[in-house]
Short mmCIF file of C-alpha atoms and ligand atoms in Angstrom, two decimals:
data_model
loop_
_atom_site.label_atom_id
_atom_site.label_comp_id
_atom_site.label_asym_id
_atom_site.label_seq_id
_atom_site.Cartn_x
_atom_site.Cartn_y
_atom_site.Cartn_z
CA UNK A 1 0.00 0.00 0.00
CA UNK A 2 3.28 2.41 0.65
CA UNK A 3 4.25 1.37 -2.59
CA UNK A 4 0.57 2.51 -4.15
CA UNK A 5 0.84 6.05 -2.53
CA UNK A 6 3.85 6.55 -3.61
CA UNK A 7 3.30 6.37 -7.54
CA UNK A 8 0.25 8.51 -7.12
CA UNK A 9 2.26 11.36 -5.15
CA UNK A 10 5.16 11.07 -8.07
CA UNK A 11 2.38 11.24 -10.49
CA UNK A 12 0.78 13.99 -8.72
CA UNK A 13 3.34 16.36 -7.89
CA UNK A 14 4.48 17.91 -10.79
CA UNK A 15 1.04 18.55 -12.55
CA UNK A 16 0.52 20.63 -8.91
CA UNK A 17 3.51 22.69 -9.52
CA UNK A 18 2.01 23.58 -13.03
CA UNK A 19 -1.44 24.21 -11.19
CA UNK A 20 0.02 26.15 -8.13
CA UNK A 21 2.11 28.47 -10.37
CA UNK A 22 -0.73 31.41 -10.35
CA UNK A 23 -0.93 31.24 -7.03
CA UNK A 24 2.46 32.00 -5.95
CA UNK A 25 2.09 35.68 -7.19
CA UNK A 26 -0.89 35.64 -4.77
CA UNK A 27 1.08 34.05 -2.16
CA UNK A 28 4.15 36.74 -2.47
CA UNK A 29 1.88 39.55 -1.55
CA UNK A 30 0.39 38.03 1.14
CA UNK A 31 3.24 36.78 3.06
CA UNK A 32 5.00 40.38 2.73
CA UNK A 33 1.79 41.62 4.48
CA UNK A 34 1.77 38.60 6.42
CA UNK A 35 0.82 39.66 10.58
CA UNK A 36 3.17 37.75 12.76
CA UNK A 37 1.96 34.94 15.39
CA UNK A 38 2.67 36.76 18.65
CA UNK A 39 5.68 36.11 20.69
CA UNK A 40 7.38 34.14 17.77
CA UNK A 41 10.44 35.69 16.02
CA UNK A 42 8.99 34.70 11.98
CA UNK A 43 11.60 37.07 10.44
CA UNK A 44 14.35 34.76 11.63
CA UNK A 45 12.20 31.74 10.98
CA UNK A 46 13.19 30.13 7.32
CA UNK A 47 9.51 28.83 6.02
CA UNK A 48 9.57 26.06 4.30
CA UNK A 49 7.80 23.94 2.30
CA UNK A 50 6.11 20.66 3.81
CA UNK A 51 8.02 18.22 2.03
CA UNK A 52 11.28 20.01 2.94
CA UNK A 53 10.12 20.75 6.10
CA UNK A 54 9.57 16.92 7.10
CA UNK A 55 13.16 16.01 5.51
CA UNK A 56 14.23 18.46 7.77
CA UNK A 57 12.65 17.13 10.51
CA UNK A 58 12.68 13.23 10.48
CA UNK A 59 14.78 12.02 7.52
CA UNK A 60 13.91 9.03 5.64
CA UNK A 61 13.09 7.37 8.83
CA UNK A 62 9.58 5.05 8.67
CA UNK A 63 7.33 4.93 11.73
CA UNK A 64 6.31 1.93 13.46
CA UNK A 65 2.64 1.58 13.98
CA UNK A 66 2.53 -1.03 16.96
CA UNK A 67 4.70 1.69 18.85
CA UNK A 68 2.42 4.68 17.67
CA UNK A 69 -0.69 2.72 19.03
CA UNK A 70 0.59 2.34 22.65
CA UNK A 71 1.72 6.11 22.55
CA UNK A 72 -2.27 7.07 20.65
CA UNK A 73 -3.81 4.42 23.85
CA UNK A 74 -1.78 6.73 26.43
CA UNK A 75 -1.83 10.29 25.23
CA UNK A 76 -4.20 10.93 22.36
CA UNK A 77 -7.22 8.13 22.16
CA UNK A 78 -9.10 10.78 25.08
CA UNK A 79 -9.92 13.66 21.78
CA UNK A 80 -9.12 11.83 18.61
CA UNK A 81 -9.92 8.50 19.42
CA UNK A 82 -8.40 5.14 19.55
CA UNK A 83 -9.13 4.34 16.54
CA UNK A 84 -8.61 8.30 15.22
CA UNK A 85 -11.93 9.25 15.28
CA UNK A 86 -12.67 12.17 17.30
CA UNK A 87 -14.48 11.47 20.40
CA UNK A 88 -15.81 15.33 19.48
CA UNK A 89 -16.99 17.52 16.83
CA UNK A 90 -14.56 19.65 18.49
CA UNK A 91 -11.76 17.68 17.60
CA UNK A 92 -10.22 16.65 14.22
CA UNK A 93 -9.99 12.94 13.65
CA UNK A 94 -6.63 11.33 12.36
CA UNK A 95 -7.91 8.23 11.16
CA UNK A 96 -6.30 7.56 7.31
CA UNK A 97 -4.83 10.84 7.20
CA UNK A 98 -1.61 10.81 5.33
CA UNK A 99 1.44 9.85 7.71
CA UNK A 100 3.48 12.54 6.41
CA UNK A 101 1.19 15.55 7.18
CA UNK A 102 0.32 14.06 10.73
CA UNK A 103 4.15 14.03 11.73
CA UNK A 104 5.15 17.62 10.63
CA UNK A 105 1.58 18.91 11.69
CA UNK A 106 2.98 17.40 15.08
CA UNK A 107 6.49 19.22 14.74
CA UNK A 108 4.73 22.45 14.15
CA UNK A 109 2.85 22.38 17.20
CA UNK A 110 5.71 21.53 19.07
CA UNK A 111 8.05 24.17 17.33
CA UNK A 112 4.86 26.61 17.59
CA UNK A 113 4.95 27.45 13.78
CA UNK A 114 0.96 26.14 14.04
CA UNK A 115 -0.06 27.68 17.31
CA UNK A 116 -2.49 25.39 19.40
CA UNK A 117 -1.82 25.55 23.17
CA UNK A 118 -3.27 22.41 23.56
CA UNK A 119 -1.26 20.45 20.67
CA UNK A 120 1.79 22.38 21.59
CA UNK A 121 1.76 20.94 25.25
CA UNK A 122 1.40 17.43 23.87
CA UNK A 123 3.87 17.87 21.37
CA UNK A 124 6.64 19.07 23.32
CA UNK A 125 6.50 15.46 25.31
CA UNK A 126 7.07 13.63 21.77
CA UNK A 127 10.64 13.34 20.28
CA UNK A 128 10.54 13.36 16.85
CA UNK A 129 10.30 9.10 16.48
CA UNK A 130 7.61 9.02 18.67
CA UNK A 131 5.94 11.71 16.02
CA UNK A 132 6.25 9.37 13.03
CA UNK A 133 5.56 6.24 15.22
CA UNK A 134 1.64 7.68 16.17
CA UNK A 135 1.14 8.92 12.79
CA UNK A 136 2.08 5.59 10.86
CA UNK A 137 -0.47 4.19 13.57
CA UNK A 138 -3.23 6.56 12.96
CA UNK A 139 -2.52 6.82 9.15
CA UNK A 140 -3.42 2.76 9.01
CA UNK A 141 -6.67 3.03 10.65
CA UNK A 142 -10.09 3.16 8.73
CA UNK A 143 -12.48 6.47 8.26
CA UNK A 144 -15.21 6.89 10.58
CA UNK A 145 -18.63 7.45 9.14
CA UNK A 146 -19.09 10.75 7.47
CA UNK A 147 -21.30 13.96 8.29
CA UNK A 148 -24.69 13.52 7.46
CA UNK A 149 -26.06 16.98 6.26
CA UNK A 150 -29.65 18.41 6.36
CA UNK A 151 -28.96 21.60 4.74
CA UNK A 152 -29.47 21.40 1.69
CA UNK A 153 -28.81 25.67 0.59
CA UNK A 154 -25.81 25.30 2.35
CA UNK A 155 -24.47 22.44 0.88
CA UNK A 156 -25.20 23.24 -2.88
CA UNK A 157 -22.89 26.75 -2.01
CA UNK A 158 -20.61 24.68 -0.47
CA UNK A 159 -20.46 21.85 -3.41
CA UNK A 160 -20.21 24.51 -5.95
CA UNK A 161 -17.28 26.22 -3.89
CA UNK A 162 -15.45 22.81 -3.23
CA UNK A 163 -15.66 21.65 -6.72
CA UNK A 164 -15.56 24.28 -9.09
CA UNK A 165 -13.80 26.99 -7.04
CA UNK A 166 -14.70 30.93 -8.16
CA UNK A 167 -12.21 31.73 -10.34
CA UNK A 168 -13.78 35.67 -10.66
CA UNK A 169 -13.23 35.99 -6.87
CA UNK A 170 -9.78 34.31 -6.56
CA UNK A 171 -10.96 30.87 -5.46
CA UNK A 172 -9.18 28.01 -6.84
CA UNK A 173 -11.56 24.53 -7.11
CA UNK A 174 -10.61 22.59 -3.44
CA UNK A 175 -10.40 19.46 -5.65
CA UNK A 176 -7.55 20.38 -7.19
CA UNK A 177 -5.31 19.66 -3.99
CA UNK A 178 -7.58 17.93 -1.66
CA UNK A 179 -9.52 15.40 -4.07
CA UNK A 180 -12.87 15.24 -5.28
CA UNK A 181 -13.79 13.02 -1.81
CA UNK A 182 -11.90 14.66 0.14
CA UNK A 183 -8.94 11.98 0.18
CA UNK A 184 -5.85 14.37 -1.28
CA UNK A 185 -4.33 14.49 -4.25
CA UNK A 186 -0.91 13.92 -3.00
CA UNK A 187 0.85 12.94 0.43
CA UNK A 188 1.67 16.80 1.00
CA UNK A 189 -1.47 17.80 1.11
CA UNK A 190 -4.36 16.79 4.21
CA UNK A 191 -7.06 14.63 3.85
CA UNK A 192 -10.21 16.81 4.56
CA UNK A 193 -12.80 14.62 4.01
CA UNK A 194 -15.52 13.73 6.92
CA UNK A 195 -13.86 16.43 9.04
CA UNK A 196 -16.78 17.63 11.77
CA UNK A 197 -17.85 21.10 10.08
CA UNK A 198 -17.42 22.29 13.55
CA UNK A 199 -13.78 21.86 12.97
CA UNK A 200 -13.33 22.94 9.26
CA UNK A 201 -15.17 25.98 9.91
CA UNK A 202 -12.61 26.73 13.09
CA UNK A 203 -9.03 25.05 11.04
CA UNK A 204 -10.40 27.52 7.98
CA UNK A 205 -10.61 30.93 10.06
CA UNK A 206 -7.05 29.65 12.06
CA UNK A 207 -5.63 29.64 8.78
CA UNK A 208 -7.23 32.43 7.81
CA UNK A 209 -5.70 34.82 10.70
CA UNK A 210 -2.42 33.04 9.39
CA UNK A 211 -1.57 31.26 13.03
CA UNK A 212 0.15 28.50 10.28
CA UNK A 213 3.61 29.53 9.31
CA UNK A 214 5.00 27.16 6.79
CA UNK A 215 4.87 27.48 3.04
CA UNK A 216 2.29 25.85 2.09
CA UNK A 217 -0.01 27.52 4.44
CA UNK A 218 0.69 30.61 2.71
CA UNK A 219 -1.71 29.30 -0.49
CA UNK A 220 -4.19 28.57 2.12
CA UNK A 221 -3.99 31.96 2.99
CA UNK A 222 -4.15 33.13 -0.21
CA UNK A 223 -7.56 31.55 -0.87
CA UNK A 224 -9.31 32.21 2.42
CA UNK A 225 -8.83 35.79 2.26
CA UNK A 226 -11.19 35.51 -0.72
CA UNK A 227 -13.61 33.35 1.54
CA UNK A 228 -16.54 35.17 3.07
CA UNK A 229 -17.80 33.79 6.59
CA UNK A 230 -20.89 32.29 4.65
CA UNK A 231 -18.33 30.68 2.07
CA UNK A 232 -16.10 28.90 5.12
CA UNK A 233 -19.38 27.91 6.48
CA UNK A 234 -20.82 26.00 3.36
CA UNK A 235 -17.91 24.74 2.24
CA UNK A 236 -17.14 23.09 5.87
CA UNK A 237 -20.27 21.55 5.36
CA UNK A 238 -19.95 20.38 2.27
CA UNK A 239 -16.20 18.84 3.43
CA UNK A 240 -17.75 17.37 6.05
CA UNK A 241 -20.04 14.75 3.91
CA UNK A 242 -17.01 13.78 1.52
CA UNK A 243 -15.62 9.78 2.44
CA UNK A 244 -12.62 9.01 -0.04
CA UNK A 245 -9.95 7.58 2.32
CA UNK A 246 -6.25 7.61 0.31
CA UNK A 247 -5.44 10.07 -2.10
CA UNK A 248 -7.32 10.25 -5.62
CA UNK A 249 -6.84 12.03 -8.56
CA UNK A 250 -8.11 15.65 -9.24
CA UNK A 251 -11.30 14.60 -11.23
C1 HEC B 301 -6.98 17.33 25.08
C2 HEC B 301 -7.33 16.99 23.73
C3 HEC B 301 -6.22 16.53 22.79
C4 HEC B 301 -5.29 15.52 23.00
C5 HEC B 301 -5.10 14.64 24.23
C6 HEC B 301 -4.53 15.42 21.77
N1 HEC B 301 -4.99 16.34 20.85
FE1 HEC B 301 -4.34 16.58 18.95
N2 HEC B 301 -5.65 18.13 18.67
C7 HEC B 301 -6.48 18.63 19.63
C8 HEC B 301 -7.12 19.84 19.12
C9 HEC B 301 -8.10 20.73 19.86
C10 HEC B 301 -6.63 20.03 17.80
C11 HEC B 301 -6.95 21.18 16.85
C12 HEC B 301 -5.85 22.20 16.99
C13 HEC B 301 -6.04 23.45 16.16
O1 HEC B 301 -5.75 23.44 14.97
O2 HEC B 301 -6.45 24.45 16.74
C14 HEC B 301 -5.71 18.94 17.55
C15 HEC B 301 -5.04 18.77 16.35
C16 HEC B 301 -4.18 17.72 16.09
C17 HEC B 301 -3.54 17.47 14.82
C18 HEC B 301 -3.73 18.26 13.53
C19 HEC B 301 -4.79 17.57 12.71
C20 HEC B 301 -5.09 18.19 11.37
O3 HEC B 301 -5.96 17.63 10.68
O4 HEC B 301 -4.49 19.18 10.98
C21 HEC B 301 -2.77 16.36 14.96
C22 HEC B 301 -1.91 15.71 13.90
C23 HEC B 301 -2.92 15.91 16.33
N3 HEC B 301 -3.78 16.76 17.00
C24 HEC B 301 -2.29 14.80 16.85
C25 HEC B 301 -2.36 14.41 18.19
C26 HEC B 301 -1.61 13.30 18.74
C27 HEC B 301 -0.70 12.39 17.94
C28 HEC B 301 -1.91 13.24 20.07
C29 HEC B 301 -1.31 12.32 21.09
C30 HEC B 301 0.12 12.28 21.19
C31 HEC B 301 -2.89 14.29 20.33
N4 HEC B 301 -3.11 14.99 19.17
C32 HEC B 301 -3.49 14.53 21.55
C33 HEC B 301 -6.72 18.08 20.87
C34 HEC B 301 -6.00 17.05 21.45
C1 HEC B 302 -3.23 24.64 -4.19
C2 HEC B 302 -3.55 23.63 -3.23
C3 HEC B 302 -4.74 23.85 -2.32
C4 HEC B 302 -6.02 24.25 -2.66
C5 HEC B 302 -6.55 24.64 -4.02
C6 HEC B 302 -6.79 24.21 -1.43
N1 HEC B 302 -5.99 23.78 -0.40
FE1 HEC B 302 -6.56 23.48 1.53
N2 HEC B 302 -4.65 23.00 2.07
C7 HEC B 302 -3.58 22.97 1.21
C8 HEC B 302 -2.38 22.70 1.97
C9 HEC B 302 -0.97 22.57 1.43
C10 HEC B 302 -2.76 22.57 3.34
C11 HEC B 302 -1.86 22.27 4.54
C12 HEC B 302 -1.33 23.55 5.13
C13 HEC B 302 -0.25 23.32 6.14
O1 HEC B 302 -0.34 22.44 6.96
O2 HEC B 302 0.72 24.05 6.12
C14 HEC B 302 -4.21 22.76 3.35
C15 HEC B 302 -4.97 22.70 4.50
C16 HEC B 302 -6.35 22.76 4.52
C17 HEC B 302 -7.18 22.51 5.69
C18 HEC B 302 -6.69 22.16 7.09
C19 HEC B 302 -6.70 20.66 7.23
C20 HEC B 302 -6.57 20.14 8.63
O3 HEC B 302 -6.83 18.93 8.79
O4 HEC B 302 -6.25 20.85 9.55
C21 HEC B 302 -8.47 22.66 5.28
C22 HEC B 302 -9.71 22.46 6.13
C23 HEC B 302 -8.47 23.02 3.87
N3 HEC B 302 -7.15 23.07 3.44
C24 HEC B 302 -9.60 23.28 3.11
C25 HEC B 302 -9.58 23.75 1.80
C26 HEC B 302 -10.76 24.21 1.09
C27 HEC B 302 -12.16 24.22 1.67
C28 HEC B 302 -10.35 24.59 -0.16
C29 HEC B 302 -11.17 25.19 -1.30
C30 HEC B 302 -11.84 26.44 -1.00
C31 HEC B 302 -8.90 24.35 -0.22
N4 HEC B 302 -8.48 23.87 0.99
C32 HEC B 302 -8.12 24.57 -1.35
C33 HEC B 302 -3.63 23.15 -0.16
C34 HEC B 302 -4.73 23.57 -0.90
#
């Protein structure tokens, strides 16, 4: 299955450079007028991009997923479940994400370059093995069930926004990088899909307020600034109901 996610993130990657190549003149004027998390120096901190940052970070080393379960049991299973999904709405669950976002979302809480009081307490108590060893374990396990919406305005904004983007108003399609389900398109970006909408709509206006300070985040940036409240809203709802569980192509 390794072997599987790897030929769809070589296939993947490059046709995302071509894609993402508008968006960087977007991204340079936002980070130049980018507001700085408080009490962190991010002049002197070099920002990377995800795949560069998790070289960085762990090396080639693989995690081991019988050690990651006893360390999920202990210090995680109480918000995102033992099995990775959330005991919460409140909570995102972990279940099937992709390993490699899960271990550098960890090393960014625990370096505070994505500020979370809560993760960054947690984090600070894992060394960088025990990072890759929980998200190997929670990367294994299956999807819980989706979100089951009921409304029904809210989710044809929130459909249209998702799939087709708003190209007038700066908004790229959400398929392009995070799948058609949900799933990904690649191992560097997150699985999405059956998020609560509880959390989307709070991860979208974190991002928004640019608490995230690595590359990538910067495109995320980008688009949410085009993003009214109403838009975040709809289009958490709409992430909510998606169920693909490993990356997919775009269409
Ligand atoms: C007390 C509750 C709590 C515990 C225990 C906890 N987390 Fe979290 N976790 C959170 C909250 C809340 C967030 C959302 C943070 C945010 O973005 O504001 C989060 C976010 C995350 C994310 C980012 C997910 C994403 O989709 O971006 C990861 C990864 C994560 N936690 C892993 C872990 C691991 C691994 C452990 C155990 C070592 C753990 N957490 C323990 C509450 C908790
Ligand atoms: C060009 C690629 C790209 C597009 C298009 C894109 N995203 Fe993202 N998204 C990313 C990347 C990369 C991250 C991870 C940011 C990080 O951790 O630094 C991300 C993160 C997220 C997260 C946080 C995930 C988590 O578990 O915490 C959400 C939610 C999200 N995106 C929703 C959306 C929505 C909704 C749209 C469409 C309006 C969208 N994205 C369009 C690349 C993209």
């Amino acid at each position: 299955m390794a072997h599987k996610a790897k030929n769809i993130h070589a296939q993947t990657s490059s046709t995302w450079m071509k894609r993402i190549l508008p968006w960087i003149a977007v991204l340079a004027v936002s980070t130049t007028a980018n507001p700085v998390m408080a009490g962190t120096d991010v002049a002197a901190m070099e920002t990377k991009t995800i795949a560069a940052f998790h070289k960085d970070s762990f090396g080639n080393r693989q995690g081991n997923a019988v050690r990651g379960k006893q360390i999920a049991t202990q210090a995680c299973a109480q918000c995102h479940g033992a099995e990775g999904n959330a005991v919460s709405s409140a909570f995102p669950s972990l279940s099937a994400q992709l390993p490699n976002y899960l271990a550098s979302q960890l090393m960014l809480f625990k370096t505070g370059q994505r500020r979370s009081p809560v993760m960054h307490a947690i984090a600070t108590n894992l060394a960088a093995g025990d990072m890759l060893d929980v998200a190997a374990y929670y990367a294994s396990q299956s999807p819980g069930k989706p979100y089951e919406s009921t409304n029904a305005e809210l989710l044809a904004h929130g459909e249209k926004l998702y799939r087709e983007g708003d190209l007038k108003r700066g908004i790229p399609a959400c398929t392009w990088c995070h799948g058609p389900g949900g799933g990904a398109t690649s191992s560097i970006f997150p699985r999405i899909g059956g998020q609560s909408p509880i959390y989307l709509e709070v991860v979208l206006d974190v991002l928004k307020t640019k608490q995230f300070h690595i590359q990538e985040a910067y495109v995320m940036k980008a688009i949410l600034t085009n993003l009214s409240r109403e838009d975040i809203k709809a289009v958490s709802e709409y992430t909510s109901t998606l169920t693909a569980a490993k990356p997919e192509s775009t269409r």
